[in-house]
mmCIF file of C-alpha atoms in Angstrom:
data_model
loop_
_atom_site.group_PDB
_atom_site.id
_atom_site.type_symbol
_atom_site.label_atom_id
_atom_site.label_comp_id
_atom_site.label_asym_id
_atom_site.label_seq_id
_atom_site.Cartn_x
_atom_site.Cartn_y
_atom_site.Cartn_z
ATOM 1 C CA UNK A 1 21.606 95.642 15.027
ATOM 2 C CA UNK A 2 17.958 94.684 15.276
ATOM 3 C CA UNK A 3 16.213 92.977 12.395
ATOM 4 C CA UNK A 4 12.504 92.783 11.660
ATOM 5 C CA UNK A 5 10.128 91.992 14.541
ATOM 6 C CA UNK A 6 12.782 92.948 17.118
ATOM 7 C CA UNK A 7 15.040 89.967 16.399
ATOM 8 C CA UNK A 8 18.628 90.751 17.385
ATOM 9 C CA UNK A 9 20.984 90.284 14.432
ATOM 10 C CA UNK A 10 24.728 90.423 13.848
ATOM 11 C CA UNK A 11 25.415 91.359 10.254
ATOM 12 C CA UNK A 12 22.848 90.313 7.644
ATOM 13 C CA UNK A 13 22.882 86.566 8.396
ATOM 14 C CA UNK A 14 23.318 85.821 12.093
ATOM 15 C CA UNK A 15 20.408 85.741 14.529
ATOM 16 C CA UNK A 16 21.338 86.090 18.207
ATOM 17 C CA UNK A 17 19.841 83.525 20.593
ATOM 18 C CA UNK A 18 20.092 82.520 24.240
ATOM 19 C CA UNK A 19 23.042 83.051 26.550
ATOM 20 C CA UNK A 20 25.217 79.931 26.860
ATOM 21 C CA UNK A 21 28.180 81.302 28.811
ATOM 22 C CA UNK A 22 29.987 84.351 30.120
ATOM 23 C CA UNK A 23 33.482 85.514 30.960
ATOM 24 C CA UNK A 24 35.597 88.596 31.644
ATOM 25 C CA UNK A 25 34.933 89.767 28.067
ATOM 26 C CA UNK A 26 31.125 89.770 28.243
ATOM 27 C CA UNK A 27 28.870 86.900 27.247
ATOM 28 C CA UNK A 28 28.556 84.020 24.833
ATOM 29 C CA UNK A 29 25.303 83.513 22.927
ATOM 30 C CA UNK A 30 23.993 80.722 20.775
ATOM 31 C CA UNK A 31 23.254 82.009 17.298
ATOM 32 C CA UNK A 32 21.961 80.826 13.968
ATOM 33 C CA UNK A 33 23.213 81.437 10.463
ATOM 34 C CA UNK A 34 19.953 82.141 8.622
ATOM 35 C CA UNK A 35 21.668 81.524 5.287
ATOM 36 C CA UNK A 36 22.317 77.812 5.939
ATOM 37 C CA UNK A 37 20.442 77.171 9.245
ATOM 38 C CA UNK A 38 23.644 76.175 11.079
ATOM 39 C CA UNK A 39 24.183 77.034 14.726
ATOM 40 C CA UNK A 40 27.066 79.343 15.622
ATOM 41 C CA UNK A 41 28.596 80.836 18.770
ATOM 42 C CA UNK A 42 28.445 84.624 19.195
ATOM 43 C CA UNK A 43 30.890 86.259 21.589
ATOM 44 C CA UNK A 44 29.638 89.673 22.717
ATOM 45 C CA UNK A 45 31.690 92.418 24.359
ATOM 46 C CA UNK A 46 30.219 95.762 25.505
ATOM 47 C CA UNK A 47 31.464 98.620 23.314
ATOM 48 C CA UNK A 48 32.162 100.572 26.506
ATOM 49 C CA UNK A 49 34.444 97.828 27.873
ATOM 50 C CA UNK A 50 37.396 99.302 29.796
ATOM 51 C CA UNK A 51 39.773 96.744 28.285
ATOM 52 C CA UNK A 52 38.386 95.798 24.869
ATOM 53 C CA UNK A 53 39.990 92.689 23.414
ATOM 54 C CA UNK A 54 37.448 91.217 21.002
ATOM 55 C CA UNK A 55 38.740 93.016 17.901
ATOM 56 C CA UNK A 56 42.303 91.935 18.711
ATOM 57 C CA UNK A 57 41.072 88.378 19.193
ATOM 58 C CA UNK A 58 39.324 88.580 15.812
ATOM 59 C CA UNK A 59 42.599 89.733 14.235
ATOM 60 C CA UNK A 60 44.456 86.792 15.804
ATOM 61 C CA UNK A 61 41.824 84.298 14.614
ATOM 62 C CA UNK A 62 42.136 85.665 11.061
ATOM 63 C CA UNK A 63 45.919 85.366 11.321
ATOM 64 C CA UNK A 64 45.590 81.752 12.473
ATOM 65 C CA UNK A 65 43.008 80.939 9.820
ATOM 66 C CA UNK A 66 45.393 81.445 6.894
ATOM 67 C CA UNK A 67 48.588 79.584 6.217
ATOM 68 C CA UNK A 68 51.245 79.197 3.548
ATOM 69 C CA UNK A 69 51.909 75.488 3.304
ATOM 70 C CA UNK A 70 55.594 74.676 3.558
ATOM 71 C CA UNK A 71 56.634 78.223 4.451
ATOM 72 C CA UNK A 72 59.917 78.791 6.240
ATOM 73 C CA UNK A 73 59.985 81.214 9.140
ATOM 74 C CA UNK A 74 62.971 83.438 9.938
ATOM 75 C CA UNK A 75 63.450 83.708 13.691
ATOM 76 C CA UNK A 76 66.110 85.886 15.271
ATOM 77 C CA UNK A 77 68.067 83.892 17.873
ATOM 78 C CA UNK A 78 69.863 86.482 20.085
ATOM 79 C CA UNK A 79 72.200 83.918 21.668
ATOM 80 C CA UNK A 80 73.446 83.147 18.122
ATOM 81 C CA UNK A 81 73.209 86.820 17.048
ATOM 82 C CA UNK A 82 71.610 85.870 13.739
ATOM 83 C CA UNK A 83 68.373 84.808 12.092
ATOM 84 C CA UNK A 84 67.731 81.098 11.722
ATOM 85 C CA UNK A 85 65.266 79.736 9.183
ATOM 86 C CA UNK A 86 62.892 77.062 10.423
ATOM 87 C CA UNK A 87 60.616 75.023 8.193
ATOM 88 C CA UNK A 88 57.148 75.661 9.523
ATOM 89 C CA UNK A 89 56.096 72.031 9.906
ATOM 90 C CA UNK A 90 52.958 73.171 11.696
ATOM 91 C CA UNK A 91 51.733 74.020 8.192
ATOM 92 C CA UNK A 92 51.434 70.319 7.480
ATOM 93 C CA UNK A 93 48.842 70.039 10.244
ATOM 94 C CA UNK A 94 47.286 73.256 8.958
ATOM 95 C CA UNK A 95 44.630 75.025 10.939
ATOM 96 C CA UNK A 96 42.974 71.927 12.391
ATOM 97 C CA UNK A 97 41.681 72.764 15.845
ATOM 98 C CA UNK A 98 41.412 76.506 15.161
ATOM 99 C CA UNK A 99 37.728 77.556 15.217
ATOM 100 C CA UNK A 100 36.247 79.049 12.063
ATOM 101 C CA UNK A 101 35.411 82.743 12.399
ATOM 102 C CA UNK A 102 32.530 84.016 10.281
ATOM 103 C CA UNK A 103 31.968 87.671 11.137
ATOM 104 C CA UNK A 104 32.967 90.571 13.377
ATOM 105 C CA UNK A 105 30.820 93.664 13.772
ATOM 106 C CA UNK A 106 28.485 95.728 15.969
ATOM 107 C CA UNK A 107 25.337 94.383 17.596
ATOM 108 C CA UNK A 108 23.435 97.000 19.574
ATOM 109 C CA UNK A 109 25.749 98.261 22.316
ATOM 110 C CA UNK A 110 28.088 95.315 21.777
ATOM 111 C CA UNK A 111 30.843 94.219 19.463
ATOM 112 C CA UNK A 112 30.144 90.666 18.325
ATOM 113 C CA UNK A 113 32.402 87.891 17.078
ATOM 114 C CA UNK A 114 30.559 85.110 15.249
ATOM 115 C CA UNK A 115 32.366 81.804 15.206
ATOM 116 C CA UNK A 116 32.056 78.050 14.909
ATOM 117 C CA UNK A 117 29.998 76.435 17.670
ATOM 118 C CA UNK A 118 32.085 73.828 19.477
ATOM 119 C CA UNK A 119 31.426 71.103 22.033
ATOM 120 C CA UNK A 120 32.373 70.829 25.728
ATOM 121 C CA UNK A 121 35.725 71.912 27.178
ATOM 122 C CA UNK A 122 38.370 69.624 28.646
ATOM 123 C CA UNK A 123 37.287 70.897 32.080
ATOM 124 C CA UNK A 124 33.666 69.839 31.380
ATOM 125 C CA UNK A 125 34.903 66.444 30.177
ATOM 126 C CA UNK A 126 37.224 66.113 33.190
ATOM 127 C CA UNK A 127 34.188 66.612 35.457
ATOM 128 C CA UNK A 128 32.177 64.065 33.447
ATOM 129 C CA UNK A 129 34.997 61.528 33.896
ATOM 130 C CA UNK A 130 35.165 61.839 37.692
ATOM 131 C CA UNK A 131 37.986 64.427 37.654
ATOM 132 C CA UNK A 132 40.709 62.028 36.556
ATOM 133 C CA UNK A 133 41.888 61.130 33.057
ATOM 134 C CA UNK A 134 43.718 57.922 32.178
ATOM 135 C CA UNK A 135 47.282 58.114 30.879
ATOM 136 C CA UNK A 136 46.054 57.095 27.413
ATOM 137 C CA UNK A 137 43.691 60.071 27.223
ATOM 138 C CA UNK A 138 46.294 62.510 28.587
ATOM 139 C CA UNK A 139 48.849 61.352 25.998
ATOM 140 C CA UNK A 140 46.307 61.833 23.191
ATOM 141 C CA UNK A 141 45.424 65.295 24.541
ATOM 142 C CA UNK A 142 49.123 66.199 24.873
ATOM 143 C CA UNK A 143 49.982 65.155 21.327
ATOM 144 C CA UNK A 144 47.150 67.244 19.853
ATOM 145 C CA UNK A 145 47.812 70.298 22.005
ATOM 146 C CA UNK A 146 51.519 70.309 21.180
ATOM 147 C CA UNK A 147 50.450 70.535 17.527
ATOM 148 C CA UNK A 148 48.029 73.377 18.392
ATOM 149 C CA UNK A 149 50.599 75.385 20.346
ATOM 150 C CA UNK A 150 53.295 74.824 17.713
ATOM 151 C CA UNK A 151 50.885 76.134 15.079
ATOM 152 C CA UNK A 152 50.064 79.224 17.176
ATOM 153 C CA UNK A 153 53.783 79.849 17.802
ATOM 154 C CA UNK A 154 54.436 79.362 14.081
ATOM 155 C CA UNK A 155 52.148 82.333 13.459
ATOM 156 C CA UNK A 156 54.360 84.429 15.789
ATOM 157 C CA UNK A 157 51.854 84.374 18.664
ATOM 158 C CA UNK A 158 52.221 83.218 22.237
ATOM 159 C CA UNK A 159 48.954 82.066 23.795
ATOM 160 C CA UNK A 160 49.390 82.928 27.517
ATOM 161 C CA UNK A 161 46.052 81.446 28.622
ATOM 162 C CA UNK A 162 46.505 77.682 28.992
ATOM 163 C CA UNK A 163 43.669 76.155 31.032
ATOM 164 C CA UNK A 164 41.268 73.229 30.438
ATOM 165 C CA UNK A 165 38.349 75.625 29.910
ATOM 166 C CA UNK A 166 40.047 76.970 26.762
ATOM 167 C CA UNK A 167 40.379 73.650 24.937
ATOM 168 C CA UNK A 168 37.115 72.383 23.410
ATOM 169 C CA UNK A 169 36.286 69.311 21.398
ATOM 170 C CA UNK A 170 34.372 69.836 18.175
ATOM 171 C CA UNK A 171 30.795 68.698 17.644
ATOM 172 C CA UNK A 172 29.916 65.205 16.499
ATOM 173 C CA UNK A 173 27.394 66.782 14.095
ATOM 174 C CA UNK A 174 30.284 67.861 11.863
ATOM 175 C CA UNK A 175 32.568 64.950 12.834
ATOM 176 C CA UNK A 176 35.038 67.115 14.741
ATOM 177 C CA UNK A 177 34.480 65.530 18.165
ATOM 178 C CA UNK A 178 37.939 63.886 18.077
ATOM 179 C CA UNK A 179 39.635 67.236 17.443
ATOM 180 C CA UNK A 180 40.608 69.423 20.405
ATOM 181 C CA UNK A 181 40.247 73.113 19.517
ATOM 182 C CA UNK A 182 42.054 76.047 21.088
ATOM 183 C CA UNK A 183 39.860 79.075 21.819
ATOM 184 C CA UNK A 184 40.017 82.523 23.433
ATOM 185 C CA UNK A 185 42.956 84.545 22.166
ATOM 186 C CA UNK A 186 42.150 87.583 24.313
ATOM 187 C CA UNK A 187 45.467 87.284 26.181
ATOM 188 C CA UNK A 188 47.597 86.236 23.187
ATOM 189 C CA UNK A 189 50.548 88.385 22.153
ATOM 190 C CA UNK A 190 52.877 88.662 19.172
ATOM 191 C CA UNK A 191 56.362 87.596 20.259
ATOM 192 C CA UNK A 192 57.993 88.580 16.956
ATOM 193 C CA UNK A 193 58.096 92.344 16.418
ATOM 194 C CA UNK A 194 56.346 93.087 13.105
ATOM 195 C CA UNK A 195 58.654 96.046 12.366
ATOM 196 C CA UNK A 196 62.013 94.412 13.070
ATOM 197 C CA UNK A 197 61.053 90.732 12.642
ATOM 198 C CA UNK A 198 62.971 90.131 15.882
ATOM 199 C CA UNK A 199 61.910 88.330 19.041
ATOM 200 C CA UNK A 200 60.494 90.629 21.730
ATOM 201 C CA UNK A 201 63.099 91.559 24.375
ATOM 202 C CA UNK A 202 63.417 89.854 27.743
ATOM 203 C CA UNK A 203 61.831 91.952 30.493
ATOM 204 C CA UNK A 204 61.054 91.627 34.181
ATOM 205 C CA UNK A 205 58.511 93.171 36.585
ATOM 206 C CA UNK A 206 55.617 92.244 34.289
ATOM 207 C CA UNK A 207 52.087 91.930 35.661
ATOM 208 C CA UNK A 208 50.759 88.376 35.758
ATOM 209 C CA UNK A 209 48.869 87.198 32.681
ATOM 210 C CA UNK A 210 47.089 83.848 32.613
ATOM 211 C CA UNK A 211 45.566 81.434 35.125
ATOM 212 C CA UNK A 212 47.601 81.053 38.328
ATOM 213 C CA UNK A 213 46.983 77.297 38.641
ATOM 214 C CA UNK A 214 48.729 76.487 35.345
ATOM 215 C CA UNK A 215 51.087 79.409 34.628
ATOM 216 C CA UNK A 216 54.844 78.895 34.503
ATOM 217 C CA UNK A 217 57.157 79.626 37.423
ATOM 218 C CA UNK A 218 58.812 82.432 35.426
ATOM 219 C CA UNK A 219 55.418 84.100 34.917
ATOM 220 C CA UNK A 220 54.957 84.136 38.713
ATOM 221 C CA UNK A 221 58.386 85.790 38.952
ATOM 222 C CA UNK A 222 57.198 88.633 36.706
ATOM 223 C CA UNK A 223 59.274 87.626 33.684
ATOM 224 C CA UNK A 224 58.061 88.388 30.163
ATOM 225 C CA UNK A 225 56.424 85.295 28.676
ATOM 226 C CA UNK A 226 57.661 83.513 25.564
ATOM 227 C CA UNK A 227 57.071 80.150 23.869
ATOM 228 C CA UNK A 228 58.543 78.177 26.777
ATOM 229 C CA UNK A 229 55.847 79.442 29.156
ATOM 230 C CA UNK A 230 52.960 78.094 27.056
ATOM 231 C CA UNK A 231 54.645 74.670 27.087
ATOM 232 C CA UNK A 232 55.268 74.709 30.840
ATOM 233 C CA UNK A 233 51.638 75.673 31.499
ATOM 234 C CA UNK A 234 50.564 72.721 29.308
ATOM 235 C CA UNK A 235 52.790 70.432 31.413
ATOM 236 C CA UNK A 236 51.089 71.621 34.607
ATOM 237 C CA UNK A 237 47.696 70.973 32.987
ATOM 238 C CA UNK A 238 48.721 67.444 31.928
ATOM 239 C CA UNK A 239 49.688 66.674 35.541
ATOM 240 C CA UNK A 240 46.385 68.157 36.771
ATOM 241 C CA UNK A 241 44.563 65.671 34.516
ATOM 242 C CA UNK A 242 46.650 62.698 35.696
ATOM 243 C CA UNK A 243 46.695 63.527 39.421
ATOM 244 C CA UNK A 244 43.199 65.015 39.738
ATOM 245 C CA UNK A 245 44.595 68.167 41.337
ATOM 246 C CA UNK A 246 47.852 70.096 41.781
ATOM 247 C CA UNK A 247 49.740 70.684 45.078
ATOM 248 C CA UNK A 248 49.188 74.444 44.847
ATOM 249 C CA UNK A 249 45.396 74.259 44.573
ATOM 250 C CA UNK A 250 43.152 75.484 47.385
ATOM 251 C CA UNK A 251 45.671 77.858 48.991
ATOM 252 C CA UNK A 252 44.030 80.576 51.073
ATOM 253 C CA UNK A 253 45.199 84.193 51.240
ATOM 254 C CA UNK A 254 43.763 87.602 52.156
ATOM 255 C CA UNK A 255 44.371 89.181 48.757
ATOM 256 C CA UNK A 256 44.608 87.937 45.189
ATOM 257 C CA UNK A 257 48.232 89.125 45.036
ATOM 258 C CA UNK A 258 49.114 87.083 48.142
ATOM 259 C CA UNK A 259 47.338 84.050 46.720
ATOM 260 C CA UNK A 260 49.293 84.280 43.454
ATOM 261 C CA UNK A 261 52.466 84.637 45.518
ATOM 262 C CA UNK A 262 51.635 81.527 47.570
ATOM 263 C CA UNK A 263 50.836 79.518 44.440
ATOM 264 C CA UNK A 264 54.132 80.583 42.846
ATOM 265 C CA UNK A 265 56.099 79.777 46.015
ATOM 266 C CA UNK A 266 54.509 76.315 46.253
ATOM 267 C CA UNK A 267 55.246 75.625 42.559
ATOM 268 C CA UNK A 268 58.913 76.507 43.041
ATOM 269 C CA UNK A 269 59.110 74.452 46.232
ATOM 270 C CA UNK A 270 57.572 71.340 44.618
ATOM 271 C CA UNK A 271 60.322 69.292 42.911
ATOM 272 C CA UNK A 272 59.368 67.926 39.486
ATOM 273 C CA UNK A 273 59.948 64.366 40.748
ATOM 274 C CA UNK A 274 57.450 64.946 43.566
ATOM 275 C CA UNK A 275 54.886 66.527 41.230
ATOM 276 C CA UNK A 276 55.175 63.579 38.818
ATOM 277 C CA UNK A 277 55.568 60.828 41.436
ATOM 278 C CA UNK A 278 53.712 57.644 40.533
ATOM 279 C CA UNK A 279 53.457 58.682 36.881
ATOM 280 C CA UNK A 280 55.675 57.795 33.904
ATOM 281 C CA UNK A 281 59.158 59.346 33.837
ATOM 282 C CA UNK A 282 58.273 60.995 30.507
ATOM 283 C CA UNK A 283 56.031 63.481 32.350
ATOM 284 C CA UNK A 284 58.986 64.648 34.464
ATOM 285 C CA UNK A 285 61.248 64.670 31.387
ATOM 286 C CA UNK A 286 58.775 66.975 29.625
ATOM 287 C CA UNK A 287 58.658 69.457 32.515
ATOM 288 C CA UNK A 288 62.441 69.430 32.987
ATOM 289 C CA UNK A 289 62.927 70.154 29.273
ATOM 290 C CA UNK A 290 60.449 73.064 29.075
ATOM 291 C CA UNK A 291 61.658 74.659 32.319
ATOM 292 C CA UNK A 292 65.232 74.667 31.000
ATOM 293 C CA UNK A 293 64.347 76.436 27.751
ATOM 294 C CA UNK A 294 65.887 79.857 27.172
ATOM 295 C CA UNK A 295 63.563 82.870 26.821
ATOM 296 C CA UNK A 296 64.373 83.220 23.087
ATOM 297 C CA UNK A 297 64.668 79.523 22.278
ATOM 298 C CA UNK A 298 62.557 77.703 19.675
ATOM 299 C CA UNK A 299 61.263 74.570 21.462
ATOM 300 C CA UNK A 300 61.682 71.146 19.873
ATOM 301 C CA UNK A 301 57.972 70.352 19.624
ATOM 302 C CA UNK A 302 58.620 67.166 17.664
ATOM 303 C CA UNK A 303 60.896 65.833 20.440
ATOM 304 C CA UNK A 304 58.138 66.460 22.999
ATOM 305 C CA UNK A 305 55.455 64.815 20.868
ATOM 306 C CA UNK A 306 57.728 61.827 20.248
ATOM 307 C CA UNK A 307 58.285 61.523 23.998
ATOM 308 C CA UNK A 308 54.542 61.039 24.476
ATOM 309 C CA UNK A 309 53.875 59.014 21.319
ATOM 310 C CA UNK A 310 56.686 56.566 22.172
ATOM 311 C CA UNK A 311 55.208 56.132 25.662
ATOM 312 C CA UNK A 312 51.776 55.554 24.078
ATOM 313 C CA UNK A 313 53.230 52.767 21.924
ATOM 314 C CA UNK A 314 55.276 51.333 24.796
ATOM 315 C CA UNK A 315 52.079 50.992 26.848
ATOM 316 C CA UNK A 316 50.418 49.173 23.938
ATOM 317 C CA UNK A 317 47.439 51.520 23.739
ATOM 318 C CA UNK A 318 45.117 51.040 20.753
ATOM 319 C CA UNK A 319 45.387 53.610 17.982
ATOM 320 C CA UNK A 320 41.628 54.212 18.099
ATOM 321 C CA UNK A 321 41.140 57.905 19.032
ATOM 322 C CA UNK A 322 38.899 56.754 21.907
ATOM 323 C CA UNK A 323 39.130 59.207 24.810
ATOM 324 C CA UNK A 324 37.836 58.569 28.347
ATOM 325 C CA UNK A 325 34.718 60.584 27.490
ATOM 326 C CA UNK A 326 34.026 58.925 24.128
ATOM 327 C CA UNK A 327 31.256 56.695 25.551
ATOM 328 C CA UNK A 328 29.612 59.518 27.509
ATOM 329 C CA UNK A 329 26.727 61.623 26.205
ATOM 330 C CA UNK A 330 27.528 65.294 26.609
ATOM 331 C CA UNK A 331 24.848 67.990 26.337
ATOM 332 C CA UNK A 332 25.161 70.368 23.404
ATOM 333 C CA UNK A 333 23.882 73.962 23.597
ATOM 334 C CA UNK A 334 22.223 73.571 20.192
ATOM 335 C CA UNK A 335 20.623 70.214 21.001
ATOM 336 C CA UNK A 336 17.715 71.978 22.653
ATOM 337 C CA UNK A 337 14.692 73.126 20.720
ATOM 338 C CA UNK A 338 15.081 75.869 18.174
ATOM 339 C CA UNK A 339 12.246 77.738 19.851
ATOM 340 C CA UNK A 340 14.764 78.971 22.414
ATOM 341 C CA UNK A 341 16.932 80.577 19.730
ATOM 342 C CA UNK A 342 14.979 83.804 20.199
#
């Protein structure tokens, strides 16, 4: 809606400012909460979008933003033919790293999602660090993101969109710059059926969802995604950070379908030991574990975190939360003059 003097508003409090990004959904704008003068991010999707996803994303954010501490979750394990109760230890971490969502509603010809303004993405930071992260930084990233993904899975969602662009550090202004946040739930999906409380069935011949560079081998093969696929995609991303690139990058093809096929073929043809050559054995151990998981299986997130935390200790790294980018000054969209916030 438009406020007085032609100022674009979302709801009663949020003034829409300059464009700071765009994606398949529409565009991202800088905004301001006029109630407390804090900057926010406003994600805008045309109401006439052929594949609207912003309202669904809002629903997922609200789901992730609430949690019963110490709840146990009943998960149907088909290979056991019964429900198993798991303590939801992700509750102990709570919703750290999940952006705050303030409002969802119409704005002119758009639907708008108003949320916490965050800092740069891991891809931005990777660029700033010369497109290579040290093992110390990758282990710190891995430990945090395994908490994030476990929390998302604990809310009965699979993420299906692992890529460095979707993990953002918080802003130093509110002392969240050491926390890696997970954003963009437009491709997320509930893997526990709300009606039956059972795991979704295994299916094949599914269209590809996610980013080809990081997606699991089974996703390339058209298999329905489950928790294991998020973890495998994370493993590919960790190796991207350590190596600087992945063997299946830069492949040329006439069509997008052929390119995806080539990427999938190269992934399958690249042995884990070759992918992880010159890097600690724990990286290969991680990938072997996640690739062996059953479609329905609940991953042992704690085992995977311990794998990385033990390696961190073994290497004698300081427990100082200092990442490779910690000494670099990164631009912030709200650091520029307020005059530009239309």
